[in-house]
Amino acid sequence: MAAIRPTRFAHVVYRTHRFQEMLSWYEAVFDARVQHQNPIMAFLTYDEEHHRFAFINLDLLKPESAEKNGHGLIGTDHVAYTYGSLNDLLGNYAQLKARGIRPYWCVHHGVTVSLYYADPDGNQMEFQVECFDSKEKANAYMSGVHFTSNPIGIEFDPEDWLARLSGGAPPSEFLTRRTDEPASPIRGALGN
């Protein structure tokens, strides 16, 4: 019997001591709107789904909790969101940068080009674009020699890529990882 798999991303629930700051961040980054909010919980969405994010206010639910500022290793590492094109990914980067929100890691994984961000609580997310035009090609790349030699990827400068795209370079020029070196260190919670 074949495994039953989800067909799309549904939602993520975060526990936070920075309730209002988190809501504001997600509204800014995703242009999300609040579907429902009370003092303990809030539900936000950015599309037709009833909610994509939910937040639990630990200041009210667990006010005695001592760990208010720690960004520990236990919990969600990151959640990934796919963009429709490299232009969309880098356009979003420019919009967020204008709001003072910058990625902590920009890496070409070979199978995706990815920008990693952390919200005010340190929850990590990957905004990505696929490098291949089919799932079969992407899967073949992941079982091939290039991915095996560097499964993490190569860091890149999104400012350089934006300038080159604005200068007329085709997006396809960026989607093929042309080298496997130098391998990027892992950044974010696992790299700190």
XYZ file of N, CA, C and O in Angstrom:
768
model
N 0.841 -1.175 0.000
C 0.000 0.000 0.000
C 0.889 1.243 0.000
O 1.829 1.348 0.768
N 0.585 2.192 -0.858
C 1.365 3.421 -0.949
C 1.098 4.303 0.265
O 0.002 4.322 0.818
N 2.132 5.016 0.655
C 1.985 5.951 1.767
C 1.000 7.055 1.387
O 0.914 7.457 0.233
N 0.269 7.529 2.358
C -0.632 8.659 2.154
C 0.116 9.908 2.563
O 0.599 10.003 3.693
N 0.224 10.849 1.628
C 1.017 12.047 1.865
C 0.137 13.286 1.827
O -0.876 13.314 1.132
N 0.542 14.331 2.548
C -0.197 15.585 2.435
C -0.068 16.157 1.030
O 0.905 15.886 0.333
N -1.040 16.928 0.635
C -1.010 17.525 -0.696
C -0.507 18.955 -0.691
O -0.207 19.506 -1.742
N -0.447 19.601 0.481
C 0.056 20.966 0.568
C 0.344 21.299 2.021
O -0.058 20.586 2.930
N 1.000 22.392 2.219
C 1.257 22.889 3.563
C -0.055 23.337 4.197
O -0.890 23.938 3.531
N -0.244 23.071 5.489
C -1.470 23.462 6.174
C -1.239 24.652 7.103
O -1.643 25.756 6.814
N -0.582 24.417 8.252
C -0.314 25.514 9.176
C 0.782 25.131 10.156
O 1.172 23.978 10.241
N 1.246 26.127 10.889
C 2.229 25.936 11.950
C 1.700 26.646 13.181
O 1.146 27.744 13.081
N 1.887 26.028 14.335
C 1.510 26.648 15.602
C 2.783 26.920 16.391
O 3.621 26.037 16.548
N 2.888 28.150 16.880
C 4.043 28.549 17.684
C 3.595 28.947 19.080
O 2.564 29.598 19.244
N 4.389 28.562 20.083
C 4.207 29.032 21.450
C 5.185 30.192 21.645
O 6.354 30.076 21.302
N 4.701 31.305 22.234
C 5.561 32.483 22.318
C 5.294 33.320 23.570
O 4.180 33.345 24.083
N 6.345 33.983 24.023
C 6.240 35.018 25.049
C 6.248 36.395 24.396
O 6.199 37.408 25.083
N 6.348 36.456 23.092
C 6.358 37.710 22.331
C 5.120 37.761 21.425
O 5.230 37.962 20.231
N 3.980 37.593 22.011
C 2.736 37.410 21.270
C 2.490 38.518 20.242
O 2.385 38.253 19.041
N 2.402 39.765 20.676
C 2.086 40.848 19.745
C 3.208 41.082 18.738
O 2.958 41.344 17.562
N 4.456 40.952 19.184
C 5.599 41.125 18.272
C 5.582 40.057 17.170
O 5.846 40.350 16.005
N 5.222 38.841 17.555
C 5.136 37.761 16.566
C 4.016 38.033 15.566
O 4.198 37.875 14.357
N 2.844 38.457 16.049
C 1.742 38.752 15.139
C 2.154 39.841 14.147
O 1.928 39.709 12.935
N 2.775 40.888 14.630
C 3.205 41.986 13.759
C 4.216 41.509 12.730
O 4.168 41.903 11.561
N 5.137 40.651 13.138
C 6.172 40.156 12.225
C 5.543 39.329 11.103
O 5.851 39.511 9.936
N 4.634 38.438 11.455
C 4.001 37.587 10.447
C 3.073 38.391 9.532
O 2.954 38.099 8.346
N 2.427 39.401 10.077
C 1.619 40.290 9.230
C 2.504 41.006 8.218
O 2.137 41.128 7.043
N 3.689 41.451 8.648
C 4.600 42.167 7.746
C 5.238 41.234 6.715
O 5.253 41.533 5.517
N 5.753 40.120 7.153
C 6.511 39.224 6.263
C 5.608 38.506 5.266
O 5.960 38.345 4.099
N 4.432 38.062 5.696
C 3.545 37.277 4.836
C 2.343 38.070 4.329
O 1.507 37.525 3.629
N 2.256 39.345 4.697
C 1.067 40.136 4.410
C -0.161 39.377 4.913
O -1.212 39.321 4.283
N 0.013 38.750 6.083
C -1.038 37.920 6.671
C -2.079 38.789 7.355
O -1.820 39.923 7.751
N -3.257 38.208 7.478
C -4.332 38.895 8.182
C -4.809 37.997 9.327
O -4.777 36.764 9.246
N -5.241 38.635 10.380
C -5.750 37.909 11.539
C -7.161 37.421 11.229
O -8.028 38.198 10.855
N -7.355 36.121 11.373
C -8.669 35.516 11.181
C -9.459 35.515 12.489
O -10.662 35.682 12.485
N -8.734 35.275 13.583
C -9.338 35.256 14.910
C -8.235 35.539 15.912
O -7.112 35.062 15.756
N -8.572 36.318 16.932
C -7.603 36.597 17.983
C -8.331 36.797 19.290
O -9.383 37.429 19.342
N -7.774 36.207 20.345
C -8.198 36.506 21.701
C -6.923 36.687 22.514
O -5.828 36.593 21.942
N -6.982 36.966 23.784
C -5.734 37.211 24.524
C -4.773 36.023 24.563
O -3.565 36.216 24.692
N -5.266 34.813 24.401
C -4.406 33.624 24.488
C -3.982 33.092 23.126
O -2.882 32.575 22.988
N -4.811 33.237 22.106
C -4.497 32.652 20.804
C -4.825 33.612 19.671
O -5.714 34.457 19.795
N -4.095 33.421 18.560
C -4.397 34.162 17.331
C -4.192 33.227 16.153
O -3.296 32.377 16.175
N -5.017 33.416 15.127
C -4.945 32.623 13.903
C -4.809 33.578 12.728
O -5.630 34.481 12.569
N -3.773 33.370 11.894
C -3.519 34.230 10.743
C -3.466 33.405 9.473
O -3.115 32.221 9.495
N -3.762 34.052 8.348
C -3.642 33.415 7.042
C -3.149 34.426 6.026
O -3.239 35.632 6.254
N -2.610 33.925 4.924
C -2.167 34.779 3.822
C -2.836 34.389 2.502
O -2.519 34.951 1.462
N -3.735 33.424 2.544
C -4.408 32.967 1.325
C -5.823 32.522 1.670
O -6.388 32.989 2.660
N -6.373 31.603 0.894
C -7.746 31.169 1.087
C -7.929 30.200 2.252
O -9.057 29.940 2.665
N -6.858 29.677 2.783
C -6.936 28.725 3.898
C -7.434 29.430 5.162
O -7.122 30.596 5.387
N -8.150 28.702 5.986
C -8.700 29.303 7.204
C -7.630 29.787 8.155
O -7.797 30.804 8.822
N -6.504 29.084 8.259
C -5.342 29.616 8.977
C -4.088 28.889 8.530
O -4.129 27.706 8.201
N -3.004 29.637 8.477
C -1.681 29.084 8.160
C -0.769 29.133 9.370
O 0.182 28.368 9.455
N -1.031 30.061 10.295
C -0.255 30.205 11.517
C -1.198 30.337 12.694
O -2.239 30.978 12.576
N -0.810 29.766 13.811
C -1.502 30.008 15.073
C -0.436 30.302 16.121
O 0.672 29.752 16.069
N -0.780 31.183 17.045
C 0.154 31.582 18.099
C -0.523 31.428 19.445
O -1.682 31.814 19.608
N 0.218 30.867 20.391
C -0.263 30.694 21.761
C 0.536 31.641 22.645
O 1.774 31.603 22.651
N -0.160 32.480 23.396
C 0.472 33.479 24.250
C 0.862 32.842 25.578
O 0.040 32.687 26.477
N 2.142 32.488 25.715
C 2.624 31.836 26.930
C 2.634 32.775 28.130
O 2.626 32.306 29.268
N 2.667 34.082 27.898
C 2.612 35.012 29.027
C 1.306 34.857 29.804
O 1.262 35.108 31.007
N 0.244 34.453 29.131
C -1.035 34.219 29.807
C -1.249 32.753 30.142
O -1.823 32.427 31.179
N -0.804 31.868 29.276
C -1.039 30.445 29.472
C -0.071 29.835 30.485
O -0.453 28.993 31.292
N 1.204 30.255 30.428
C 2.243 29.733 31.319
C 3.120 30.898 31.796
O 4.305 30.964 31.465
N 2.581 31.827 32.577
C 3.362 33.000 32.976
C 4.569 32.669 33.850
O 5.527 33.438 33.896
N 4.560 31.504 34.499
C 5.673 31.125 35.368
C 6.872 30.564 34.601
O 7.929 30.347 35.168
N 6.717 30.376 33.311
C 7.781 29.811 32.480
C 9.035 30.670 32.564
O 9.015 31.863 32.303
N 10.147 30.074 32.938
C 11.403 30.802 33.140
C 12.110 31.134 31.832
O 12.765 32.161 31.723
N 12.042 30.274 30.850
C 12.783 30.439 29.596
C 12.010 31.351 28.646
O 11.230 30.896 27.844
N 12.234 32.658 28.752
C 11.489 33.610 27.929
C 12.275 34.056 26.708
O 11.697 34.492 25.740
N 13.572 34.006 26.755
C 14.383 34.523 25.645
C 15.241 33.460 24.985
O 15.970 33.751 24.054
N 15.187 32.232 25.464
C 16.023 31.188 24.888
C 15.517 30.733 23.538
O 14.332 30.681 23.283
N 16.432 30.448 22.665
C 16.114 29.880 21.354
C 16.760 28.501 21.328
O 17.826 28.313 20.771
N 16.135 27.545 21.979
C 16.722 26.223 22.123
C 16.672 25.396 20.859
O 16.072 25.778 19.855
N 17.323 24.244 20.927
C 17.378 23.357 19.772
C 16.157 22.457 19.648
O 15.896 21.925 18.584
N 15.418 22.282 20.729
C 14.248 21.418 20.678
C 13.078 22.197 20.092
O 12.878 23.353 20.417
N 12.318 21.570 19.215
C 11.183 22.225 18.590
C 11.357 22.245 17.083
O 12.165 21.514 16.522
N 10.630 23.090 16.430
C 10.683 23.183 14.975
C 12.007 23.783 14.535
O 12.393 24.844 15.029
N 12.703 23.154 13.604
C 13.923 23.744 13.059
C 13.570 24.849 12.079
O 14.000 25.977 12.226
N 12.803 24.508 11.057
C 12.303 25.523 10.137
C 11.105 24.986 9.377
O 10.875 23.791 9.341
N 10.387 25.904 8.798
C 9.258 25.584 7.938
C 9.586 26.192 6.583
O 10.087 27.314 6.507
N 9.335 25.459 5.504
C 9.705 25.935 4.166
C 8.479 26.339 3.358
O 7.440 25.683 3.413
N 8.659 27.414 2.594
C 7.627 27.933 1.707
C 8.229 28.089 0.321
O 9.312 28.666 0.179
N 7.561 27.594 -0.694
C 8.053 27.665 -2.066
C 7.452 28.865 -2.780
O 6.246 29.086 -2.721
N 8.307 29.605 -3.468
C 7.879 30.735 -4.303
C 7.811 30.284 -5.751
O 8.465 29.319 -6.147
N 7.048 31.002 -6.559
C 6.791 30.610 -7.937
C 7.952 30.820 -8.887
O 8.018 30.169 -9.922
N 8.866 31.729 -8.547
C 9.983 32.012 -9.446
C 11.116 32.668 -8.667
O 10.910 33.166 -7.547
N 12.287 32.691 -9.260
C 13.424 33.373 -8.652
C 13.132 34.868 -8.525
O 13.484 35.495 -7.517
N 12.480 35.442 -9.515
C 12.111 36.853 -9.434
C 11.192 37.110 -8.235
O 11.338 38.118 -7.543
N 10.243 36.214 -7.988
C 9.357 36.366 -6.829
C 10.139 36.249 -5.526
O 9.934 37.035 -4.594
N 11.032 35.265 -5.441
C 11.834 35.058 -4.236
C 12.672 36.299 -3.928
O 12.684 36.796 -2.801
N 13.382 36.799 -4.939
C 14.250 37.951 -4.717
C 13.446 39.242 -4.594
O 13.879 40.180 -3.898
N 12.288 39.315 -5.219
C 11.407 40.464 -5.018
C 10.923 40.524 -3.581
O 10.866 41.603 -2.971
N 10.587 39.370 -3.026
C 10.185 39.301 -1.623
C 11.356 39.704 -0.728
O 11.169 40.436 0.253
N 12.558 39.240 -1.054
C 13.752 39.629 -0.302
C 13.871 41.155 -0.261
O 14.094 41.748 0.804
N 13.713 41.808 -1.400
C 13.839 43.268 -1.469
C 12.754 43.952 -0.641
O 13.035 44.932 0.061
N 11.530 43.448 -0.702
C 10.439 44.028 0.086
C 10.702 43.893 1.580
O 10.495 44.836 2.350
N 11.159 42.716 1.993
C 11.429 42.501 3.413
C 12.621 43.334 3.878
O 12.606 43.904 4.972
N 13.657 43.421 3.046
C 14.825 44.230 3.382
C 14.415 45.684 3.620
O 14.897 46.334 4.547
N 13.504 46.198 2.803
C 13.023 47.573 2.959
C 12.313 47.766 4.303
O 12.233 48.884 4.799
N 11.833 46.673 4.890
C 11.168 46.733 6.198
C 12.121 46.368 7.330
O 11.694 46.185 8.469
N 13.403 46.225 6.997
C 14.398 45.895 8.014
C 14.478 44.430 8.360
O 15.088 44.055 9.360
N 13.895 43.565 7.541
C 13.906 42.117 7.788
C 14.848 41.474 6.788
O 14.634 41.548 5.581
N 15.903 40.857 7.304
C 16.943 40.288 6.441
C 17.132 38.798 6.726
O 16.978 38.353 7.855
N 17.503 38.046 5.704
C 17.775 36.619 5.930
C 19.087 36.441 6.687
O 19.997 37.265 6.579
N 19.173 35.379 7.451
C 20.431 35.062 8.119
C 21.275 34.093 7.289
O 22.450 33.893 7.595
N 20.677 33.509 6.251
C 21.422 32.556 5.433
C 20.839 32.569 4.035
O 19.628 32.402 3.855
N 21.700 32.746 3.040
C 21.324 32.705 1.623
C 22.158 31.606 0.993
O 23.381 31.733 0.899
N 21.515 30.541 0.568
C 22.266 29.367 0.129
C 21.598 28.719 -1.085
O 20.382 28.618 -1.162
N 22.447 28.312 -2.005
C 22.004 27.553 -3.179
C 22.245 26.093 -2.845
O 23.382 25.620 -2.834
N 21.178 25.370 -2.543
C 21.275 23.958 -2.160
C 21.497 23.045 -3.361
O 21.790 21.866 -3.186
N 21.343 23.575 -4.548
C 21.427 22.747 -5.747
C 20.048 22.349 -6.221
O 19.719 22.483 -7.392
N 19.234 21.890 -5.313
C 17.859 21.517 -5.641
C 16.912 22.698 -5.424
O 15.872 22.792 -6.060
N 17.290 23.608 -4.540
C 16.555 24.855 -4.325
C 17.544 25.995 -4.117
O 18.686 25.775 -3.711
N 17.084 27.202 -4.384
C 17.771 28.427 -3.981
C 16.961 28.924 -2.801
O 15.738 29.077 -2.902
N 17.625 29.181 -1.679
C 16.894 29.411 -0.439
C 17.406 30.605 0.355
O 18.608 30.847 0.422
N 16.462 31.303 0.951
C 16.743 32.387 1.886
C 16.114 31.986 3.216
O 14.934 31.660 3.266
N 16.913 31.999 4.276
C 16.440 31.609 5.595
C 16.275 32.844 6.473
O 17.165 33.690 6.536
N 15.146 32.897 7.150
C 14.821 34.006 8.042
C 14.509 33.444 9.428
O 14.134 32.279 9.562
N 14.610 34.298 10.439
C 14.183 33.938 11.789
C 13.217 35.005 12.282
O 13.477 36.200 12.129
N 12.103 34.562 12.848
C 11.128 35.504 13.386
C 11.604 36.008 14.748
O 12.678 35.597 15.221
N 10.866 36.890 15.415
C 11.329 37.445 16.688
C 11.585 36.417 17.789
O 12.362 36.685 18.702
N 10.956 35.256 17.722
C 11.208 34.203 18.702
C 12.333 33.265 18.271
O 12.644 32.312 18.976
N 12.927 33.483 17.106
C 13.986 32.611 16.621
C 13.487 31.425 15.811
O 14.280 30.562 15.431
N 12.186 31.341 15.535
C 11.679 30.277 14.666
C 12.214 30.521 13.259
O 12.132 31.630 12.744
N 12.753 29.485 12.677
C 13.427 29.613 11.387
C 12.516 29.169 10.251
O 11.762 28.211 10.399
N 12.611 29.887 9.146
C 11.853 29.505 7.964
C 12.704 29.667 6.723
O 13.577 30.522 6.671
N 12.437 28.822 5.760
C 13.130 28.819 4.478
C 12.158 29.283 3.408
O 11.080 28.712 3.259
N 12.552 30.313 2.683
C 11.809 30.743 1.503
C 12.635 30.259 0.325
O 13.807 30.601 0.204
N 12.043 29.478 -0.547
C 12.811 28.801 -1.585
C 12.154 28.896 -2.941
O 10.984 29.196 -3.056
N 12.970 28.608 -3.957
C 12.467 28.413 -5.306
C 13.113 27.132 -5.821
O 14.281 26.841 -5.527
N 12.341 26.350 -6.519
C 12.846 25.090 -7.082
C 13.824 25.377 -8.220
O 13.597 26.294 -9.010
N 14.868 24.580 -8.311
C 15.863 24.752 -9.375
C 15.563 23.913 -10.611
O 16.169 24.141 -11.659
N 14.669 22.963 -10.488
C 14.363 22.075 -11.602
C 12.903 22.218 -12.013
O 12.041 22.525 -11.188
N 12.644 21.956 -13.264
C 11.282 22.108 -13.786
C 10.430 20.859 -13.612
O 9.292 20.813 -14.059
N 10.975 19.839 -12.948
C 10.174 18.648 -12.668
C 10.665 18.005 -11.381
O 11.838 18.143 -11.005
N 9.764 17.316 -10.723
C 10.117 16.589 -9.499
C 11.107 15.470 -9.807
O 11.994 15.181 -9.009
N 10.985 14.872 -10.997
C 11.899 13.786 -11.376
C 13.337 14.288 -11.473
O 14.262 13.633 -10.983
N 13.535 15.447 -12.097
C 14.889 16.013 -12.218
C 15.439 16.395 -10.849
O 16.616 16.201 -10.566
N 14.598 16.944 -10.004
C 15.033 17.314 -8.651
C 15.436 16.080 -7.856
O 16.469 16.065 -7.187
N 14.641 15.021 -7.954
C 14.972 13.782 -7.248
C 16.242 13.146 -7.786
O 17.051 12.617 -7.023
N 16.445 13.205 -9.085
C 17.676 12.677 -9.681
C 18.882 13.464 -9.189
O 19.935 12.881 -8.889
N 18.756 14.780 -9.102
C 19.862 15.606 -8.603
C 20.220 15.207 -7.173
O 21.391 15.076 -6.825
N 19.220 14.985 -6.348
C 19.481 14.651 -4.944
C 20.157 13.299 -4.778
O 20.825 13.064 -3.773
N 20.017 12.414 -5.740
C 20.699 11.119 -5.639
C 21.969 11.090 -6.482
O 22.603 10.048 -6.602
N 22.357 12.246 -7.013
C 23.540 12.323 -7.863
C 24.801 12.770 -7.129
O 24.796 13.063 -5.939
N 25.882 12.833 -7.877
C 27.208 13.124 -7.328
C 27.328 14.543 -6.782
O 28.000 14.768 -5.776
N 26.701 15.527 -7.417
C 26.833 16.912 -6.958
C 26.190 17.122 -5.594
O 26.782 17.757 -4.716
N 25.007 16.583 -5.410
C 24.357 16.723 -4.112
C 25.104 15.919 -3.057
O 25.275 16.377 -1.928
N 25.583 14.736 -3.420
C 26.342 13.915 -2.485
C 27.606 14.621 -2.031
O 27.963 14.579 -0.850
N 28.264 15.329 -2.932
C 29.514 16.003 -2.568
C 29.276 17.246 -1.718
O 30.164 17.657 -0.970
N 28.101 17.846 -1.808
C 27.790 19.019 -0.994
C 26.276 19.135 -0.824
O 25.626 19.866 -1.557
N 25.714 18.433 0.167
C 24.271 18.496 0.364
C 23.797 19.785 1.044
O 22.608 20.064 1.053
N 24.701 20.567 1.601
C 24.326 21.817 2.269
C 24.156 22.927 1.246
O 23.125 23.579 1.182
N 25.179 23.157 0.442
C 25.073 24.166 -0.592
C 26.157 25.221 -0.551
O 27.100 25.153 0.240
N 25.998 26.201 -1.425
C 26.939 27.308 -1.610
C 26.210 28.597 -1.256
O 25.113 28.860 -1.767
N 26.828 29.421 -0.428
C 26.208 30.699 -0.093
C 26.265 31.658 -1.281
O 27.153 31.562 -2.130
N 25.310 32.566 -1.338
C 25.286 33.568 -2.394
C 24.847 34.900 -1.810
O 24.283 34.963 -0.712
N 25.093 35.959 -2.557
C 24.723 37.310 -2.158
C 23.467 37.724 -2.924
O 23.531 37.935 -4.142
N 22.324 37.858 -2.255
C 21.103 38.206 -2.973
C 21.169 39.594 -3.622
O 20.516 39.828 -4.634
N 21.976 40.490 -3.074
C 22.129 41.817 -3.687
C 22.792 41.695 -5.058
O 22.382 42.335 -6.021
N 23.802 40.840 -5.138
C 24.481 40.596 -6.412
C 23.502 39.979 -7.420
O 23.438 40.401 -8.571
N 22.735 39.009 -6.976
C 21.781 38.355 -7.875
C 20.709 39.327 -8.347
O 20.331 39.326 -9.514
N 20.204 40.169 -7.433
C 19.207 41.165 -7.828
C 19.767 42.107 -8.881
O 19.101 42.423 -9.870
N 21.001 42.564 -8.675
C 21.635 43.480 -9.628
C 21.799 42.811 -10.993
O 21.525 43.423 -12.031
N 22.233 41.565 -10.990
C 22.431 40.854 -12.249
C 21.105 40.592 -12.960
O 21.016 40.716 -14.183
N 20.057 40.240 -12.202
C 18.737 40.055 -12.801
C 18.217 41.372 -13.375
O 17.675 41.398 -14.483
N 18.397 42.449 -12.634
C 17.976 43.775 -13.119
C 18.747 44.180 -14.363
O 18.232 44.915 -15.210
N 19.979 43.688 -14.483
C 20.810 43.978 -15.650
C 20.497 43.111 -16.853
O 21.157 43.220 -17.885
N 19.530 42.214 -16.716
C 19.111 41.420 -17.862
C 19.495 39.958 -17.840
O 19.160 39.218 -18.771
N 20.214 39.518 -16.801
C 20.572 38.096 -16.733
C 19.288 37.271 -16.580
O 18.407 37.640 -15.802
N 19.162 36.160 -17.317
C 17.955 35.333 -17.192
C 17.969 34.552 -15.865
O 19.029 34.134 -15.396
N 16.801 34.355 -15.256
C 16.745 33.590 -14.006
C 17.387 32.211 -14.122
O 17.972 31.713 -13.156
N 17.307 31.597 -15.291
C 17.887 30.254 -15.469
C 19.391 30.243 -15.206
O 19.940 29.208 -14.842
N 20.052 31.377 -15.357
C 21.498 31.465 -15.111
C 21.844 31.180 -13.651
O 22.945 30.749 -13.337
N 20.900 31.382 -12.746
C 21.155 31.248 -11.321
C 20.694 29.916 -10.746
O 21.130 29.527 -9.673
N 19.813 29.230 -11.446
C 19.198 28.038 -10.870
C 20.096 26.807 -10.913
O 19.922 25.896 -10.104
N 21.053 26.764 -11.815
C 21.986 25.641 -11.854
C 23.175 25.959 -10.955
O 23.834 26.981 -11.138
N 23.423 25.103 -9.966
C 24.585 25.295 -9.096
C 25.808 24.835 -9.870
O 25.967 23.662 -10.157
N 26.649 25.774 -10.212
C 27.779 25.499 -11.107
C 29.008 24.937 -10.406
O 29.927 24.473 -11.049
N 29.032 25.024 -9.090
C 30.170 24.495 -8.337
C 29.658 23.884 -7.045
O 28.565 24.216 -6.587
N 30.441 23.002 -6.460
C 30.073 22.379 -5.197
C 30.893 22.920 -4.031
O 30.732 22.495 -2.899
N 31.801 23.842 -4.324
C 32.697 24.391 -3.301
C 32.682 25.909 -3.359
O 32.489 26.470 -4.443
N 32.917 26.586 -2.275
C 33.067 26.036 -0.919
C 31.702 25.723 -0.312
O 30.753 26.461 -0.505
N 31.668 24.632 0.421
C 30.428 24.240 1.091
C 30.146 25.230 2.204
O 31.033 25.617 2.958
N 28.908 25.627 2.289
C 28.486 26.555 3.345
C 28.437 25.856 4.693
O 28.028 24.697 4.777
N 28.813 26.563 5.755
C 28.532 26.000 7.080
C 27.020 26.066 7.315
O 26.319 26.861 6.683
N 26.538 25.236 8.196
C 25.127 25.296 8.566
C 24.932 26.514 9.448
O 25.682 26.741 10.393
N 23.949 27.318 9.124
C 23.680 28.531 9.900
C 22.319 28.402 10.571
O 21.517 27.558 10.223
N 22.069 29.245 11.540
C 20.817 29.196 12.281
C 21.012 28.498 13.614
O 22.128 28.423 14.139
N 19.946 27.957 14.166
C 19.987 27.369 15.503
C 21.003 26.246 15.624
O 21.704 26.137 16.617
N 21.129 25.408 14.610
C 22.088 24.298 14.671
C 23.520 24.765 14.474
O 24.453 24.080 14.856
N 23.699 25.920 13.878
C 25.041 26.424 13.604
C 25.573 27.346 14.667
O 26.736 27.716 14.657
N 24.728 27.755 15.603
C 25.159 28.701 16.654
C 25.857 27.988 17.774
O 25.672 26.879 18.063
